[in-house]
Tab-separated table of C-alpha atoms and ligand atoms in Angstrom:
chain	number	residue	atom	x	y	z
D	1183	UNK	CA	41.395	67.334	-65.508
D	1184	UNK	CA	41.628	65.521	-61.950
D	1185	UNK	CA	38.112	64.853	-60.382
D	1186	UNK	CA	36.528	66.543	-58.040
D	1187	UNK	CA	37.184	65.212	-54.874
D	1188	UNK	CA	34.660	66.030	-51.567
D	1189	UNK	CA	37.700	66.583	-48.919
D	1190	UNK	CA	35.839	66.836	-45.345
D	1191	UNK	CA	35.084	63.634	-44.905
D	1192	UNK	CA	34.619	61.703	-42.058
D	1193	UNK	CA	35.355	58.611	-40.276
D	1194	UNK	CA	32.569	56.264	-39.083
D	1195	UNK	CA	30.650	57.014	-35.875
D	1196	UNK	CA	32.350	61.118	-35.993
D	1197	UNK	CA	29.956	63.727	-35.076
D	1198	UNK	CA	29.329	63.728	-38.523
D	1199	UNK	CA	27.417	60.257	-39.065
D	1200	UNK	CA	24.852	61.615	-36.604
D	1201	UNK	CA	21.642	59.237	-35.258
D	1202	UNK	CA	19.078	59.781	-37.912
D	1203	UNK	CA	16.829	57.808	-36.470
D	1204	UNK	CA	16.827	60.042	-33.121
D	1205	UNK	CA	16.612	63.579	-35.514
D	1206	UNK	CA	13.776	62.070	-37.273
D	1207	UNK	CA	11.295	61.648	-34.120
D	1208	UNK	CA	12.694	64.857	-33.282
D	1209	UNK	CA	11.813	66.311	-36.352
D	1210	UNK	CA	8.452	63.689	-36.947
D	1211	UNK	CA	7.097	62.693	-33.456
D	1212	UNK	CA	5.324	66.400	-33.486
D	1213	UNK	CA	2.482	65.245	-30.952
D	1214	UNK	CA	4.036	65.371	-27.218
D	1215	UNK	CA	5.246	68.643	-27.991
D	1216	UNK	CA	4.953	71.620	-25.659
D	1217	UNK	CA	4.882	75.236	-27.170
D	1218	UNK	CA	7.726	77.497	-25.300
D	1219	UNK	CA	7.235	80.842	-26.785
D	1220	UNK	CA	5.898	82.134	-30.113
D	1221	UNK	CA	6.621	85.244	-31.708
D	1222	UNK	CA	6.253	87.228	-34.788
D	1223	UNK	CA	9.170	89.195	-35.978
D	1224	UNK	CA	7.969	92.489	-38.250
D	1225	UNK	CA	9.737	92.774	-41.687
D	1226	UNK	CA	12.822	94.899	-41.199
D	1227	UNK	CA	13.845	94.294	-37.974
D	1228	UNK	CA	15.612	92.007	-35.628
D	1229	UNK	CA	14.406	89.706	-32.654
D	1230	UNK	CA	17.041	88.346	-30.288
D	1231	UNK	CA	16.130	84.719	-28.076
D	1232	UNK	CA	17.804	81.957	-25.719
D	1233	UNK	CA	16.836	78.379	-26.889
D	1234	UNK	CA	17.743	75.461	-24.208
D	1235	UNK	CA	19.323	72.531	-25.108
D	1236	UNK	CA	16.538	70.213	-25.421
D	1237	UNK	CA	14.025	72.372	-27.109
D	1238	UNK	CA	13.285	72.786	-31.085
D	1239	UNK	CA	12.850	76.286	-32.601
D	1240	UNK	CA	10.921	77.133	-35.853
D	1241	UNK	CA	11.647	79.836	-38.357
D	1242	UNK	CA	8.308	80.316	-39.638
D	1243	UNK	CA	7.312	82.150	-43.426
D	1244	UNK	CA	4.424	83.229	-41.721
D	1245	UNK	CA	3.075	85.540	-44.663
D	1246	UNK	CA	4.981	84.419	-47.764
D	1247	UNK	CA	8.427	84.342	-48.777
D	1248	UNK	CA	10.488	86.142	-47.220
D	1249	UNK	CA	14.779	85.590	-46.383
D	1250	UNK	CA	16.091	85.432	-43.403
D	1251	UNK	CA	19.906	85.934	-41.544
D	1252	UNK	CA	20.386	84.273	-38.560
D	1253	UNK	CA	22.733	84.177	-36.065
D	1254	UNK	CA	23.884	81.547	-33.044
D	1255	UNK	CA	25.597	81.997	-30.156
D	1256	UNK	CA	26.712	79.982	-26.908
D	1257	UNK	CA	23.759	80.813	-24.333
D	1258	UNK	CA	26.739	80.894	-21.623
D	1259	UNK	CA	30.290	82.498	-23.619
D	1260	UNK	CA	29.226	84.613	-26.808
D	1261	UNK	CA	32.906	83.707	-28.065
D	1262	UNK	CA	31.440	80.432	-28.659
D	1263	UNK	CA	29.701	81.108	-32.173
D	1264	UNK	CA	28.469	80.047	-35.475
D	1265	UNK	CA	31.068	79.455	-38.143
D	1266	UNK	CA	29.769	78.909	-41.083
D	1267	UNK	CA	32.495	78.560	-43.361
D	1268	UNK	CA	33.472	75.413	-41.679
D	1269	UNK	CA	29.830	74.522	-41.646
D	1270	UNK	CA	29.615	75.022	-45.322
D	1271	UNK	CA	32.572	72.240	-45.109
D	1272	UNK	CA	31.520	69.870	-43.606
D	1273	UNK	CA	28.236	69.322	-44.427
D	1274	UNK	CA	27.335	72.138	-47.793
D	1275	UNK	CA	26.801	75.222	-48.751
D	1276	UNK	CA	22.698	74.717	-48.730
D	1277	UNK	CA	21.678	73.387	-45.830
D	1278	UNK	CA	18.750	70.771	-45.232
D	1279	UNK	CA	17.520	68.130	-42.632
D	1280	UNK	CA	20.689	66.837	-40.832
D	1281	UNK	CA	23.460	68.936	-41.306
D	1282	UNK	CA	24.178	71.190	-38.160
D	1283	UNK	CA	25.416	74.485	-37.481
D	1284	UNK	CA	29.123	74.146	-36.232
D	1285	UNK	CA	30.682	76.055	-34.160
D	1286	UNK	CA	33.926	78.086	-33.895
D	1287	UNK	CA	37.471	77.328	-33.027
D	1288	UNK	CA	38.515	76.430	-30.094
D	1289	UNK	CA	35.418	74.523	-29.316
D	1290	UNK	CA	34.360	72.760	-32.826
D	1291	UNK	CA	30.934	71.131	-32.206
D	1292	UNK	CA	27.419	70.747	-32.821
D	1293	UNK	CA	25.664	74.261	-31.512
D	1294	UNK	CA	22.488	73.041	-33.621
D	1295	UNK	CA	20.842	70.240	-35.973
D	1296	UNK	CA	18.382	70.807	-38.852
D	1297	UNK	CA	15.034	68.384	-38.151
D	1298	UNK	CA	12.604	69.520	-40.297
D	1299	UNK	CA	12.973	71.466	-44.162
D	1300	UNK	CA	9.558	71.586	-45.549
D	1301	UNK	CA	11.237	73.609	-48.593
D	1302	UNK	CA	13.300	70.497	-49.831
D	1303	UNK	CA	14.499	72.828	-52.659
D	1304	UNK	CA	17.236	70.404	-53.519
D	1305	UNK	CA	19.678	71.515	-56.442
D	1306	UNK	CA	17.767	73.225	-59.148
D	1307	UNK	CA	18.863	73.707	-63.204
D	1308	UNK	CA	21.546	76.099	-62.433
D	1309	UNK	CA	23.380	74.491	-59.156
D	1310	UNK	CA	21.280	77.150	-56.505
D	1311	UNK	CA	20.237	75.827	-53.721
D	1312	UNK	CA	17.999	77.181	-50.579
D	1313	UNK	CA	19.489	78.196	-47.309
D	1314	UNK	CA	22.268	79.336	-47.940
D	1315	UNK	CA	25.572	79.659	-46.466
D	1316	UNK	CA	27.724	80.829	-49.543
D	1317	UNK	CA	27.049	84.820	-48.764
D	1318	UNK	CA	26.623	86.480	-45.746
D	1319	UNK	CA	24.469	89.557	-44.532
D	1320	UNK	CA	23.451	92.858	-46.137
D	1321	UNK	CA	25.158	95.334	-43.859
D	1322	UNK	CA	25.122	99.406	-44.564
D	1323	UNK	CA	28.877	99.486	-45.303
D	1324	UNK	CA	28.718	97.493	-48.636
D	1325	UNK	CA	25.260	99.031	-49.260
D	1326	UNK	CA	26.815	102.599	-49.229
D	1327	UNK	CA	30.209	100.506	-51.019
D	1328	UNK	CA	27.875	99.700	-53.965
D	1329	UNK	CA	24.798	102.073	-53.849
D	1330	UNK	CA	26.099	105.277	-51.946
D	1331	UNK	CA	23.687	105.409	-49.183
D	1332	UNK	CA	22.925	105.408	-46.253
D	1333	UNK	CA	20.680	102.435	-44.886
D	1334	UNK	CA	20.109	101.411	-41.343
D	1335	UNK	CA	17.771	98.790	-41.883
D	1336	UNK	CA	20.494	95.913	-44.065
D	1337	UNK	CA	20.628	92.605	-41.845
D	1338	UNK	CA	23.711	93.168	-40.384
D	1339	UNK	CA	22.055	96.402	-38.344
D	1340	UNK	CA	19.207	94.374	-37.268
D	1341	UNK	CA	20.902	91.674	-35.658
D	1342	UNK	CA	23.066	94.480	-33.852
D	1343	UNK	CA	19.801	96.446	-32.611
D	1344	UNK	CA	18.775	92.539	-31.628
D	1345	UNK	CA	21.418	91.776	-29.295
D	1346	UNK	CA	22.035	94.577	-28.028
D	1347	UNK	CA	19.922	94.797	-25.313
D	1348	UNK	CA	21.843	91.040	-24.511
D	1349	UNK	CA	24.862	93.472	-24.455
D	1350	UNK	CA	26.330	91.789	-27.652
D	1351	UNK	CA	27.997	94.160	-29.998
D	1352	UNK	CA	28.569	95.013	-33.234
D	1353	UNK	CA	31.804	92.560	-33.803
D	1354	UNK	CA	29.369	89.422	-32.317
D	1355	UNK	CA	27.596	89.753	-35.293
D	1356	UNK	CA	29.060	87.469	-37.646
D	1357	UNK	CA	28.410	85.023	-40.766
D	1358	UNK	CA	24.846	83.755	-41.027
D	1359	UNK	CA	22.737	80.809	-42.488
D	1360	UNK	CA	20.027	82.851	-44.638
D	1361	UNK	CA	17.169	81.091	-44.274
D	1362	UNK	CA	14.597	80.044	-46.991
D	1363	UNK	CA	16.955	82.191	-49.111
D	1364	UNK	CA	18.321	80.191	-52.892
D	1365	UNK	CA	21.635	81.254	-54.405
D	1366	UNK	CA	24.405	80.082	-56.486
D	1367	UNK	CA	27.661	80.845	-58.623
D	1368	UNK	CA	26.985	81.542	-62.283
D	1369	UNK	CA	29.295	80.026	-64.580
D	1370	UNK	CA	32.005	82.347	-63.791
D	1371	UNK	CA	32.251	82.086	-60.493
D	1372	UNK	CA	29.962	84.925	-59.487
D	1373	UNK	CA	26.833	84.805	-56.506
D	1374	UNK	CA	23.916	85.345	-57.347
D	1375	UNK	CA	20.083	84.431	-55.868
D	1376	UNK	CA	16.601	84.186	-57.360
D	1377	UNK	CA	13.224	84.867	-55.481
D	1378	UNK	CA	13.140	83.161	-51.763
D	1379	UNK	CA	10.487	79.907	-52.666
D	1380	UNK	CA	8.963	80.158	-49.772
D	1381	UNK	CA	5.684	79.852	-49.219
D	1382	UNK	CA	3.326	80.593	-46.163
D	1383	UNK	CA	3.515	78.339	-43.543
D	1384	UNK	CA	6.942	76.917	-44.579
D	1385	UNK	CA	9.290	75.743	-42.507
D	1386	UNK	CA	12.754	75.406	-40.754
D	1387	UNK	CA	12.683	73.541	-37.610
D	1388	UNK	CA	16.492	73.684	-35.385
D	1389	UNK	CA	17.088	71.122	-32.750
D	1390	UNK	CA	19.477	73.116	-30.008
D	1391	UNK	CA	22.497	70.520	-28.882
D	1392	UNK	CA	23.730	73.259	-26.102
D	1393	UNK	CA	21.959	76.246	-24.126
D	1394	UNK	CA	22.359	78.916	-27.514
D	1395	UNK	CA	21.464	82.474	-27.711
D	1396	UNK	CA	19.929	82.973	-31.784
D	1397	UNK	CA	19.151	86.359	-33.230
D	1398	UNK	CA	17.357	86.665	-36.997
D	1399	UNK	CA	17.646	89.561	-39.470
D	1400	UNK	CA	14.066	90.212	-41.666
D	1401	UNK	CA	16.158	90.713	-44.669
D	1402	UNK	CA	15.128	94.125	-45.927
D	1403	UNK	CA	15.416	92.767	-49.091
D	1404	UNK	CA	12.497	90.704	-48.075
D	1405	UNK	CA	11.942	87.496	-51.271
D	1406	UNK	CA	14.938	89.060	-52.917
D	1407	UNK	CA	12.987	89.747	-55.700
D	1408	UNK	CA	13.673	93.409	-56.131
D	1409	UNK	CA	17.052	94.023	-57.244
D	1410	UNK	CA	19.010	95.198	-54.616
D	1411	UNK	CA	22.327	97.227	-56.207
D	1412	UNK	CA	23.315	97.742	-59.642
D	1413	UNK	CA	20.997	100.295	-61.837
D	1414	UNK	CA	18.159	98.047	-61.449
D	1415	UNK	CA	18.301	98.224	-57.640
D	1416	UNK	CA	14.540	99.045	-56.498
D	1417	UNK	CA	12.423	99.169	-53.735
D	1418	UNK	CA	11.900	96.006	-51.984
D	1419	UNK	CA	8.778	97.179	-49.665
D	1420	UNK	CA	6.245	95.585	-51.582
D	1421	UNK	CA	8.009	92.238	-51.334
D	1422	UNK	CA	9.197	92.433	-47.563
D	1423	UNK	CA	7.026	90.189	-44.883
D	1424	UNK	CA	7.377	89.021	-41.199
D	1425	UNK	CA	8.851	86.687	-40.418
D	1426	UNK	CA	7.854	83.880	-37.193
D	1427	UNK	CA	9.326	82.139	-35.068
D	1428	UNK	CA	8.733	79.251	-32.360
D	1429	UNK	CA	10.285	77.262	-29.562
D	1430	UNK	CA	8.872	73.669	-28.377
D	1431	UNK	CA	9.908	71.550	-25.792
D	1432	UNK	CA	10.158	68.159	-27.299
D	1433	UNK	CA	8.192	65.055	-25.633
D	1434	UNK	CA	11.219	64.069	-23.190
D	1435	UNK	CA	10.765	60.089	-24.251
D	1436	UNK	CA	12.136	61.938	-27.298
D	1437	UNK	CA	15.164	62.562	-26.033
D	1438	UNK	CA	16.476	59.073	-25.297
D	1439	UNK	CA	20.368	58.259	-26.502
D	1440	UNK	CA	20.693	62.079	-26.861
D	1441	UNK	CA	23.249	63.576	-24.826
D	1442	UNK	CA	24.721	67.213	-25.229
D	1443	UNK	CA	28.201	67.668	-27.124
D	1444	UNK	CA	31.130	68.665	-25.574
D	1445	UNK	CA	33.238	71.215	-27.064
D	1446	UNK	CA	36.730	70.118	-28.988
D	1447	UNK	CA	39.189	67.513	-27.038
D	1448	UNK	CA	42.243	68.703	-28.623
D	1449	UNK	CA	44.945	69.257	-26.157
D	1450	UNK	CA	47.542	70.018	-28.240
D	1451	UNK	CA	48.690	73.424	-27.950
D	1452	UNK	CA	49.450	73.871	-31.551
D	1453	UNK	CA	52.760	72.437	-30.520
D	1454	UNK	CA	53.662	74.900	-28.196
D	1455	UNK	CA	55.027	74.305	-24.717
D	1456	UNK	CA	54.403	76.155	-21.199
D	1457	UNK	CA	56.879	78.043	-19.777
G	95	ZN	ZN1	19.538	91.124	-45.784
């Protein structure tokens, strides 16, 4: 049988080959930071917020285990948005420090880079990892399909409500990074979850490479310790908690050597000629 082979391998010097010293400084040398904004997203709701290029933002498990579903757009152009499946191929199925969230075509550039992950879950004996890119957000359509119920607080709906004031719609909401969510695949390839391992104070921190609009849903299924669908489905309201967001301006000296990434410079026009 053939051996597995990692396929998305870059040549040295590519944007996948990141300056670890720079991002380690940004994540660890916190003394010169200035707080820009801090707020709490209540349980079973969503919020959207801008982050300027060169700033950091943190998702905080303020009261204990809780899953959050994150979307990211270019603040100036919402057609450029986070591409979860390509990010999964370029990095891994569960993100951690030094991994980046890449944008969709025709842009394909890092939008944010993870600078701190207090969970450091690694891979467990079932092959599961934390901060999931295997799955996507819960939505009311799949909820109706599986449970036969109308439910308006799914992550998809929380994200739709969160971005409505930004003049974005349901069609702008896209596949998410499931923050603080542990997932994997069973031996026969089925998607599974485990309860969130986050404890009060755990953080996942990002550095904004470009101006971005972020939106996050605080999942109505809480820490995922109660089955959501199927015969054992239960009420998760007792395991729902809020999530915090913090935006920080790092010490400008830490940004030495950093420049915002440009969109892809591919100009091939897919082999088509104009005219
Ligand atoms: Zn959800």
